[in-house]
PDB file of C-alpha atoms in Angstrom:
ATOM      1  CA  ALA A   1     -12.603  19.668  37.125  1.00  0.00           C
ATOM      2  CA  VAL A   2      -9.454  19.695  39.187  1.00  0.00           C
ATOM      3  CA  VAL A   3      -6.180  20.991  37.784  1.00  0.00           C
ATOM      4  CA  SER A   4      -3.032  20.107  39.658  1.00  0.00           C
ATOM      5  CA  THR A   5      -0.626  22.963  40.248  1.00  0.00           C
ATOM      6  CA  GLN A   6       2.046  20.702  41.697  1.00  0.00           C
ATOM      7  CA  SER A   7       5.105  20.523  39.458  1.00  0.00           C
ATOM      8  CA  THR A   8       6.535  17.096  38.983  1.00  0.00           C
ATOM      9  CA  GLY A   9      10.230  17.109  39.731  1.00  0.00           C
ATOM     10  CA  GLU A  10      12.951  14.608  39.081  1.00  0.00           C
ATOM     11  CA  GLU A  11      11.954  11.205  40.331  1.00  0.00           C
ATOM     12  CA  GLY A  12      14.436   9.365  42.430  1.00  0.00           C
ATOM     13  CA  GLU A  13      16.137  11.669  44.864  1.00  0.00           C
ATOM     14  CA  GLY A  14      13.718  12.902  47.507  1.00  0.00           C
ATOM     15  CA  ALA A  15      10.534  12.369  45.528  1.00  0.00           C
ATOM     16  CA  HIS A  16       8.788  10.723  48.448  1.00  0.00           C
ATOM     17  CA  SER A  17       9.916  13.254  51.021  1.00  0.00           C
ATOM     18  CA  SER A  18       8.818  16.292  48.990  1.00  0.00           C
ATOM     19  CA  SER A  19       5.351  14.894  48.217  1.00  0.00           C
ATOM     20  CA  ALA A  20       4.850  13.726  51.804  1.00  0.00           C
ATOM     21  CA  GLY A  21       6.015  17.034  53.277  1.00  0.00           C
ATOM     22  CA  LYS A  22       4.066  19.393  50.974  1.00  0.00           C
ATOM     23  CA  HIS A  23       0.320  19.240  50.546  1.00  0.00           C
ATOM     24  CA  THR A  24      -0.745  21.363  47.620  1.00  0.00           C
ATOM     25  CA  LYS A  25      -4.261  22.666  47.409  1.00  0.00           C
ATOM     26  CA  PRO A  26      -6.101  21.314  44.339  1.00  0.00           C
ATOM     27  CA  MET A  27      -6.989  23.990  41.787  1.00  0.00           C
ATOM     28  CA  PHE A  28     -10.638  23.984  40.797  1.00  0.00           C
ATOM     29  CA  LEU A  29     -12.102  25.515  37.652  1.00  0.00           C
ATOM     30  CA  LYS A  30     -13.179  28.633  39.557  1.00  0.00           C
ATOM     31  CA  ASP A  31      -9.638  29.102  40.838  1.00  0.00           C
ATOM     32  CA  TYR A  32      -8.194  28.634  37.368  1.00  0.00           C
ATOM     33  CA  GLU A  33     -10.612  31.183  35.870  1.00  0.00           C
ATOM     34  CA  ARG A  34      -9.831  33.665  38.640  1.00  0.00           C
ATOM     35  CA  GLU A  35      -6.092  33.240  38.043  1.00  0.00           C
ATOM     36  CA  THR A  36      -6.570  33.664  34.291  1.00  0.00           C
ATOM     37  CA  ILE A  37      -8.572  36.847  34.775  1.00  0.00           C
ATOM     38  CA  LEU A  38      -5.949  38.271  37.095  1.00  0.00           C
ATOM     39  CA  ASN A  39      -3.094  37.382  34.726  1.00  0.00           C
ATOM     40  CA  LYS A  40      -4.760  38.679  31.561  1.00  0.00           C
ATOM     41  CA  GLY A  41      -6.101  41.821  33.185  1.00  0.00           C
ATOM     42  CA  SER A  42      -9.133  43.250  31.433  1.00  0.00           C
ATOM     43  CA  LEU A  43      -8.705  41.063  28.332  1.00  0.00           C
ATOM     44  CA  VAL A  44     -11.265  38.470  29.381  1.00  0.00           C
ATOM     45  CA  VAL A  45     -13.013  36.579  26.581  1.00  0.00           C
ATOM     46  CA  ASP A  46     -15.858  34.098  26.515  1.00  0.00           C
ATOM     47  CA  SER A  47     -15.255  32.098  23.349  1.00  0.00           C
ATOM     48  CA  ASP A  48     -12.337  30.109  22.012  1.00  0.00           C
ATOM     49  CA  GLU A  49     -12.298  32.076  18.746  1.00  0.00           C
ATOM     50  CA  GLU A  50     -11.819  35.371  20.543  1.00  0.00           C
ATOM     51  CA  ASP A  51      -9.211  33.771  22.794  1.00  0.00           C
ATOM     52  CA  SER A  52      -7.199  32.510  19.833  1.00  0.00           C
ATOM     53  CA  ALA A  53      -7.520  35.941  18.189  1.00  0.00           C
ATOM     54  CA  LEU A  54      -6.054  37.532  21.300  1.00  0.00           C
ATOM     55  CA  GLN A  55      -3.180  35.053  21.312  1.00  0.00           C
ATOM     56  CA  ARG A  56      -2.393  35.900  17.686  1.00  0.00           C
ATOM     57  CA  GLY A  57      -2.205  39.571  18.620  1.00  0.00           C
ATOM     58  CA  GLY A  58      -5.416  40.728  16.970  1.00  0.00           C
ATOM     59  CA  GLY A  59      -7.114  41.672  20.202  1.00  0.00           C
ATOM     60  CA  GLY A  60      -9.605  44.375  19.341  1.00  0.00           C
ATOM     61  CA  GLY A  61      -7.333  46.225  16.927  1.00  0.00           C
ATOM     62  CA  GLY A  62      -9.042  44.976  13.775  1.00  0.00           C
ATOM     63  CA  PRO A  63     -12.107  46.331  12.007  1.00  0.00           C
ATOM     64  CA  SER A  64     -15.539  45.758  13.480  1.00  0.00           C
ATOM     65  CA  TYR A  65     -18.022  43.349  11.925  1.00  0.00           C
ATOM     66  CA  ASN A  66     -19.833  46.133  10.067  1.00  0.00           C
ATOM     67  CA  GLN A  67     -16.562  47.519   8.728  1.00  0.00           C
ATOM     68  CA  GLU A  68     -15.539  44.054   7.516  1.00  0.00           C
ATOM     69  CA  GLN A  69     -18.880  43.698   5.714  1.00  0.00           C
ATOM     70  CA  GLU A  70     -18.451  47.092   4.013  1.00  0.00           C
ATOM     71  CA  ILE A  71     -14.931  46.177   2.891  1.00  0.00           C
ATOM     72  CA  ALA A  72     -16.144  42.836   1.512  1.00  0.00           C
ATOM     73  CA  LYS A  73     -19.028  44.562  -0.287  1.00  0.00           C
ATOM     74  CA  ARG A  74     -16.693  47.116  -1.912  1.00  0.00           C
ATOM     75  CA  GLU A  75     -14.270  44.371  -3.006  1.00  0.00           C
ATOM     76  CA  LEU A  76     -17.106  42.339  -4.526  1.00  0.00           C
ATOM     77  CA  LYS A  77     -18.465  45.352  -6.422  1.00  0.00           C
ATOM     78  CA  ALA A  78     -14.978  46.173  -7.724  1.00  0.00           C
ATOM     79  CA  ALA A  79     -14.497  42.579  -8.879  1.00  0.00           C
ATOM     80  CA  LEU A  80     -17.878  42.536 -10.621  1.00  0.00           C
ATOM     81  CA  ASN A  81     -17.252  45.877 -12.328  1.00  0.00           C
ATOM     82  CA  GLY A  82     -13.869  44.679 -13.535  1.00  0.00           C
ATOM     83  CA  GLU A  83     -15.403  41.467 -14.846  1.00  0.00           C
ATOM     84  CA  GLU A  84     -18.041  43.273 -16.937  1.00  0.00           C
ATOM     85  CA  GLU A  85     -15.345  45.080 -18.911  1.00  0.00           C
ATOM     86  CA  GLU A  86     -13.719  41.806 -19.973  1.00  0.00           C
ATOM     87  CA  GLU A  87     -16.643  40.280 -21.878  1.00  0.00           C
ATOM     88  CA  ASP A  88     -14.609  38.730 -24.693  1.00  0.00           C
ATOM     89  CA  GLU A  89     -16.039  35.232 -24.155  1.00  0.00           C
ATOM     90  CA  PRO A  90     -19.436  34.318 -22.783  1.00  0.00           C
ATOM     91  CA  LEU A  91     -19.407  32.553 -19.449  1.00  0.00           C
ATOM     92  CA  LEU A  92     -21.538  29.646 -20.700  1.00  0.00           C
ATOM     93  CA  THR A  93     -21.605  28.256 -24.213  1.00  0.00           C
ATOM     94  CA  LEU A  94     -24.065  25.930 -25.921  1.00  0.00           C
ATOM     95  CA  ARG A  95     -22.538  22.540 -26.638  1.00  0.00           C
ATOM     96  CA  ASN A  96     -23.782  20.657 -29.681  1.00  0.00           C
ATOM     97  CA  LYS A  97     -24.513  16.979 -29.162  1.00  0.00           C
ATOM     98  CA  THR A  98     -22.995  14.400 -31.417  1.00  0.00           C
ATOM     99  CA  SER A  99     -25.251  12.075 -33.385  1.00  0.00           C
ATOM    100  CA  GLU A 100     -24.191   9.200 -31.119  1.00  0.00           C
ATOM    101  CA  GLU A 101     -25.284  11.139 -28.019  1.00  0.00           C
ATOM    102  CA  LYS A 102     -28.612  12.034 -29.655  1.00  0.00           C
ATOM    103  CA  GLU A 103     -29.295   8.385 -30.542  1.00  0.00           C
ATOM    104  CA  LYS A 104     -28.461   7.223 -27.016  1.00  0.00           C
ATOM    105  CA  GLU A 105     -30.711   9.899 -25.529  1.00  0.00           C
ATOM    106  CA  ASP A 106     -33.592   8.909 -27.845  1.00  0.00           C
ATOM    107  CA  GLU A 107     -33.113   5.247 -26.962  1.00  0.00           C
ATOM    108  CA  ASP A 108     -33.110   6.023 -23.233  1.00  0.00           C
ATOM    109  CA  TYR A 109     -36.272   8.084 -23.677  1.00  0.00           C
ATOM    110  CA  ARG A 110     -38.062   5.242 -25.507  1.00  0.00           C
ATOM    111  CA  ARG A 111     -37.047   2.810 -22.772  1.00  0.00           C
ATOM    112  CA  TRP A 112     -38.384   5.203 -20.159  1.00  0.00           C
ATOM    113  CA  LEU A 113     -41.746   5.462 -21.979  1.00  0.00           C
ATOM    114  CA  LYS A 114     -42.293   1.691 -21.858  1.00  0.00           C
TER     115      LYS A 114
END
């Protein structure tokens, strides 16, 4: 993978003379990675997710994985405890079938038996 570091200027005046006079060295992936490491300092990441987290400003300042799991566990327990106090209505209710639905179900069952 070659990345060009040559900036494209205005075309027209002197475009041929500047490209003929200057030979820029092509930038390879290794060179790009080296430049990135030098520019970022010690904030080198391996995955895109971590890279995007660093760009958003969340670079290492957030809770660790275990801390996030503990927070999620506490929030879930609090939600469940709060839900148990509000048992005015049952979560599931039994629905009574109409006579038309019962007849259709019986008919379907008889057809299936044959």
